[in-house]
Coordinates of C-alpha atoms and ligand atoms in Angstrom, one line a residue:
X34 CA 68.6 61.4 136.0
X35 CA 70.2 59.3 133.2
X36 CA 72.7 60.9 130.4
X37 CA 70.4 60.4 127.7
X38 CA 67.5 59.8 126.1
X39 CA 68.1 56.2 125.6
X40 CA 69.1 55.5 129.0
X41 CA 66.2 57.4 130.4
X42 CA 63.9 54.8 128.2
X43 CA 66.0 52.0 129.1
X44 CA 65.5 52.5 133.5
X45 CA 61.7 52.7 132.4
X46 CA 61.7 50.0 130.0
X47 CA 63.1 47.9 132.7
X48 CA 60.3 49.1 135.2
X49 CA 57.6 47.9 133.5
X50 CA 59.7 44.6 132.5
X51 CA 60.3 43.7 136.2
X52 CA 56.5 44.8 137.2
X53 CA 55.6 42.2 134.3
X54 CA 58.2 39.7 135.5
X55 CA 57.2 39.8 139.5
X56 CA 53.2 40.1 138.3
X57 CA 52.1 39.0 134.9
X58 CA 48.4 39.7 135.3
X59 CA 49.7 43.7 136.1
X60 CA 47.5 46.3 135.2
X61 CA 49.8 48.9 132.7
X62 CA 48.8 52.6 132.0
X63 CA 50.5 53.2 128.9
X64 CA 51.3 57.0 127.2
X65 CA 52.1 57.5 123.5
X66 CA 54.1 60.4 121.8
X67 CA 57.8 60.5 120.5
X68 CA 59.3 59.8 124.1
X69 CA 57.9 56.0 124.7
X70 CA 59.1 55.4 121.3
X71 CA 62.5 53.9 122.6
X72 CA 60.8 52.8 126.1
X73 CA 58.5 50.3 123.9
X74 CA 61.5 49.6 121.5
X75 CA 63.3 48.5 124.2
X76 CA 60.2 46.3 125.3
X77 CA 60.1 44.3 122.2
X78 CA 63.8 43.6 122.2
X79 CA 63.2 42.1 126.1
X80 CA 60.1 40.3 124.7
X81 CA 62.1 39.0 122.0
X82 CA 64.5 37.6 124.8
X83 CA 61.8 35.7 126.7
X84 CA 59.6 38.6 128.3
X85 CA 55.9 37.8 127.9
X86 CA 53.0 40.3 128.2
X87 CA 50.2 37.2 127.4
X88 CA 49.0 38.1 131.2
X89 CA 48.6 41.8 131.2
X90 CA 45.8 44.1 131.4
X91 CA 46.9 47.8 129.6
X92 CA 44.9 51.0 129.1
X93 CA 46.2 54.0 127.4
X94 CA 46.1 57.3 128.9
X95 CA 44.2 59.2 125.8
X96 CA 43.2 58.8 122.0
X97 CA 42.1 61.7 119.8
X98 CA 38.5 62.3 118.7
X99 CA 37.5 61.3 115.2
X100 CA 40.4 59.3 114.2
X101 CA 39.5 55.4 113.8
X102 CA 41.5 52.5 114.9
X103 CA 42.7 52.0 111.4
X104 CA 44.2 55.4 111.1
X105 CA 47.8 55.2 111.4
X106 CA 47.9 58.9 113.2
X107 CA 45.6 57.0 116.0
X108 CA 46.7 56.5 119.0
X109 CA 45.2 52.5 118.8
X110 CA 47.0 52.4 115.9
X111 CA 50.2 53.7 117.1
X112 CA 50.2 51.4 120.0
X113 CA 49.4 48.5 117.9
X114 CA 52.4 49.3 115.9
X115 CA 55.0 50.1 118.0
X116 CA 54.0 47.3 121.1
X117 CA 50.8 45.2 121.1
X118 CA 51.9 44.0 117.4
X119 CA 55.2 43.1 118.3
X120 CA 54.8 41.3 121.0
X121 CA 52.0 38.7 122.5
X122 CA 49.9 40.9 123.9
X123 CA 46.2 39.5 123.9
X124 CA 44.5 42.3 122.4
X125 CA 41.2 42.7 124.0
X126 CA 43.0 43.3 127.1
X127 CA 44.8 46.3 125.6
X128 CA 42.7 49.0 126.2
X129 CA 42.6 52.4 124.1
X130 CA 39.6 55.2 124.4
X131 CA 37.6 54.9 121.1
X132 CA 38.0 57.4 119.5
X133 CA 35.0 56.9 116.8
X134 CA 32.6 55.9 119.8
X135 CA 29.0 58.1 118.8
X136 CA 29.0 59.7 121.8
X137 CA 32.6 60.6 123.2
X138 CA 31.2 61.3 126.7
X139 CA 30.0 58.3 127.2
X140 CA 32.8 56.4 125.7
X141 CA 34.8 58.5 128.4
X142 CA 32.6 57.0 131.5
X143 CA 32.5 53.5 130.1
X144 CA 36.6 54.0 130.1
X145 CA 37.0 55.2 133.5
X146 CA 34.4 52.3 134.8
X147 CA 36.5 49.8 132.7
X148 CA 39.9 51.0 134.5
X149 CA 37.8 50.5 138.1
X150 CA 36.6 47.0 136.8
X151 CA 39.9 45.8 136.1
X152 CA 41.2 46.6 139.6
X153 CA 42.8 50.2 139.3
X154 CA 46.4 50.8 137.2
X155 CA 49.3 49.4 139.0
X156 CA 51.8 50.5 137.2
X157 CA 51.4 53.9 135.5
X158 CA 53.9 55.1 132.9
X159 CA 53.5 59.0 131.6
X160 CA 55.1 61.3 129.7
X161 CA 55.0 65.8 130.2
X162 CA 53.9 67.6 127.7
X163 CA 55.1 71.0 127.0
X164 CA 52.0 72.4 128.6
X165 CA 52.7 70.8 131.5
X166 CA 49.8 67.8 130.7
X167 CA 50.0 64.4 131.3
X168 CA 47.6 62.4 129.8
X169 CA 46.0 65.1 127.8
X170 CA 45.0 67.0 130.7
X171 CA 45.7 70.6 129.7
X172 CA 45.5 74.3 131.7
X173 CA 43.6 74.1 133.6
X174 CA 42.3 70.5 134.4
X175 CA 41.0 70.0 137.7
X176 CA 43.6 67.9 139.9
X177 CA 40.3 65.6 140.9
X178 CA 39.0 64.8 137.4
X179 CA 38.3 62.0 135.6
X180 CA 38.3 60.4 131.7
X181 CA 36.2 62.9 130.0
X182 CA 36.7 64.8 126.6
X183 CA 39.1 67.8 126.3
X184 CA 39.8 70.6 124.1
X185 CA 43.4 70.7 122.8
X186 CA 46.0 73.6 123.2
X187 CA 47.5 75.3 120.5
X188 CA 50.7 74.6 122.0
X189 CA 49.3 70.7 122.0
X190 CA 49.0 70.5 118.5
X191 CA 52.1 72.5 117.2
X192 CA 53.8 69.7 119.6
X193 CA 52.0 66.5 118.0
X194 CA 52.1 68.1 114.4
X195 CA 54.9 66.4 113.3
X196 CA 52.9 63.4 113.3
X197 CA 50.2 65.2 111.0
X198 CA 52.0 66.6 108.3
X199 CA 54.1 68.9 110.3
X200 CA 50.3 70.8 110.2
X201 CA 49.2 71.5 114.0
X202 CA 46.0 72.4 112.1
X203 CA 45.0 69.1 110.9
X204 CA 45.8 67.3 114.9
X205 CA 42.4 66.9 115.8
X206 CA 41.1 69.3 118.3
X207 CA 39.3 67.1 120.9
X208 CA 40.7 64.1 123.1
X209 CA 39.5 61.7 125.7
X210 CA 41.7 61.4 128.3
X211 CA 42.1 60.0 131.8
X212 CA 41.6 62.4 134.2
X213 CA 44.3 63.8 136.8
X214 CA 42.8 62.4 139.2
X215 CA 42.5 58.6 137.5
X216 CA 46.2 59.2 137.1
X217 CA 46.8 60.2 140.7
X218 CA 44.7 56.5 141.4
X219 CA 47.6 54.5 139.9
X220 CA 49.2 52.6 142.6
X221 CA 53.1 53.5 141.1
X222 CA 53.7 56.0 138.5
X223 CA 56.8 56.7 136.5
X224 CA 57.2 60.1 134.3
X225 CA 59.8 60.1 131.1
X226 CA 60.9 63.9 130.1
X227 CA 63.7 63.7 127.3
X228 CA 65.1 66.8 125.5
X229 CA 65.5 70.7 126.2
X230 CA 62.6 71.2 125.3
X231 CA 60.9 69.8 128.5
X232 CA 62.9 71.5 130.7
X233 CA 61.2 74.3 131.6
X234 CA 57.9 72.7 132.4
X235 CA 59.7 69.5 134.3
X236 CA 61.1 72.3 136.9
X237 CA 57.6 74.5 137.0
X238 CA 56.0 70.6 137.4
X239 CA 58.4 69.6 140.2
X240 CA 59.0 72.4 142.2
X241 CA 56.5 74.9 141.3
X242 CA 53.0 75.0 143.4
X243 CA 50.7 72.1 142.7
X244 CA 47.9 73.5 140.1
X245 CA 45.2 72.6 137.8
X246 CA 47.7 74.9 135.2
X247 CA 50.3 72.2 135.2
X248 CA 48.6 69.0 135.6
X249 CA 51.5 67.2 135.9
X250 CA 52.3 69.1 139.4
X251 CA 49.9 67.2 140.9
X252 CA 52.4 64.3 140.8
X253 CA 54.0 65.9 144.1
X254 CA 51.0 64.6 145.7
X255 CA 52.1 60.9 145.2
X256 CA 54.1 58.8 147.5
X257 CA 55.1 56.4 145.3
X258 CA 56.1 58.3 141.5
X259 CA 59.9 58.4 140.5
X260 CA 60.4 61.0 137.6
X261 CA 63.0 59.8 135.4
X262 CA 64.7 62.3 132.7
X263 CA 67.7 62.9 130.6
X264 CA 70.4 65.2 131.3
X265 CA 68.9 68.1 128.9
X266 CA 65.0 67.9 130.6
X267 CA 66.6 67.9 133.7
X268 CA 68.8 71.2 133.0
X269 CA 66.9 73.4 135.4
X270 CA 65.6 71.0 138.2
X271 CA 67.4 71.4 141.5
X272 CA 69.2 73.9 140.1
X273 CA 70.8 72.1 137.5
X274 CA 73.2 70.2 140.0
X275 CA 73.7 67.6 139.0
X276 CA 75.4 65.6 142.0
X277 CA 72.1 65.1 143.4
X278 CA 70.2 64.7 140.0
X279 CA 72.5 61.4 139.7
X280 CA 71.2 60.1 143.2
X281 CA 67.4 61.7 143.9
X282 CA 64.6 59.8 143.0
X283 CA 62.7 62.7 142.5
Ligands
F6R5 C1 50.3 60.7 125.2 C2 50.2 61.6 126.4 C3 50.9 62.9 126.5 C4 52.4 62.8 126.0 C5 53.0 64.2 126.1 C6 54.5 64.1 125.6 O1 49.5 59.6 125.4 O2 49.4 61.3 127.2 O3 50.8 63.4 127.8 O4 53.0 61.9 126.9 O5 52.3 65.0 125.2 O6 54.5 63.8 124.2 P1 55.9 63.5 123.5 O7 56.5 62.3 124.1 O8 55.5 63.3 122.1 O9 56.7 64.8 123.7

C-alpha cells in the first residue's frame, strides 16, 4: 500500500522503468483509464531524464468498437497522447486493438496471435474496474478466455462517461479486449486501484472466491502479481490494518 494516489503511480511507474532499464526489448501490456494517468506522467518525466522506450514491444489491454485512431475518446489515441507521443516510442511496435477493423472478431484473433508472435507480455500493468474487470473483461468472463469482443456493463459506461460527455450513453457498447486468460499468460503483472471508489471490489477481488464474476480474482492464481493501491482502495483489504498493508505484497 502507498498513501496516495501519486505514490501508488510512482512504485508502478518505477516498475516498468526498471523492467525497461534491465531489458529494453521488454514486452509491456499497457491499461488506459484515469488511474495510469499519473503512472504514464511519471513515465515521460523519467524519459525526459534519460529513460528510453526505442526498444520496446507494447500492446494495450482493450480499445472500444467503432471509435477510429483519430478519435480523441480512443483508446489509440489516448495512448498516443499521454505516452507513445511523448516519448520515443517506435510506433509500429505499440500495439492497440483496432477498433475500426471490418470485422472485430477477427481483428480480436489477429491481436491475440500478434501478442504470441511477439514472445508473450512480460511485464503486464492493469488497472480494476468497478465491476471487478480488468482489461474489459466483465461478469462473467471466463477465467480461460482470450481477445475477443465484449459487451459493456452499464456500470462500465457510467464509469468511462466522464470521458464522453459525462453521457455513459454515448461510451460505445462493445470492446475488444484481451482475454483473462491472455492476462493470466503475462510473465509479471502489477494492478493500480486508487480511490474509495475501488475499494469494495479490490477486497471481493483479493480475498473473495476466484470467479468469472470478478475477473480480476483470477489474479490469486498468479505467482508472480503484486497489487499496488492507495490508502482509500485499500480501506477494506485485510481488514483495513494497515500495519501489514504497509509490508504485504499482496
Ligand atoms: C483500460 C482497462 C480497464 C481499466 C479500468 C479502470 O484499458 O483495461 O480495465 O483499467 O476500467 O479504469 P479507471 O482507471 O478509469 O478507473
Amino acid at each position: 500500500m502507498r498513501p496516495d494516489a501519486e505514490k501508488a503511480a510512482g512504485f508502478v511507474a518505477e516498475m516498468v522503468a526498471t523492467r525497461l532499464r534491465s531489458e529494453p526489448r521488454a514486452v509491456l501490456g499497457l491499461a488506459t483509464g484515469r488511474t495510469m494517468e499519473p503512472v504514464y506522467a511519471r513515465l515521460v518525466a523519467m524519459h525526459r531524464a534519460g529513460l528510453s522506450f526505442a526498444g520496446c514491444w507494447t500492446f494495450n489491454l482493450d480499445e472500444y468498437v467503432g471509435l477510429s485512431a483519430d478519435d480523441p475518446r480512443s483508446y489509440r489515441a489516448t495512448m498516443d497522447r499521454l505516452l507513445f507521443g511523448p516519448v520515443d516510442a517506435v510506433r509500429v511496435r505499440t500495439a492497440v486493438p483496432d477498433g475500426m477493423a471490418a470485422d472485430p472478431e477477427l481483428e480480436a484473433a489477429r491481436y491475440e496471435a500478434a501478442i504470441a508472435a511477439a514472445g508473450g507480455i512480460g511485464l503486464q500493468v492493469l488497472g480494476i474496474g468497478e465491476t471487478g474487470h480488468i482489461g474489459f473483461n466483465e461478469p462473467p468472463s471466463p477465467l480461460g478466455s482470450r481477445t475477443r469482443v465484449v459487451t459493456l456493463t452499464a456500470q462500465t459506461r457510467a464509469q468511462n462517461a466522464p470521458m464522453f460527455g459525462g453521457d455513459p450513453g454515448a461510451v460505445p457498447l462493445r470492446a475488444i479486449t484481451m482475454g483473462v486468460g491472455t492476462i493470466l499468460e503475462a510473465r509479471e503483472i502489477v494492478l493500480l486501484a486508487t480511490g474509495e471508489a475501488k475499494s469494495q471490489v479490490l477486497v471481493r477481488a483479493l480475498e473473495g472466491k476466484v470467479t468469472p464474476d470478478v475477473s480480476a480474482s483470477a489474479l490469486q492464481g498468479h505467482g508472480r502479481c503484486v497489487v499496488v493501491a492507495d490508502a482509500a482502495a485499500a480501506r477494506l483489504v485485510l481488514g483495513g490494518d494497515t500495519e501489514k498493508l504497509g509490508s504485504t505484497t499482496l
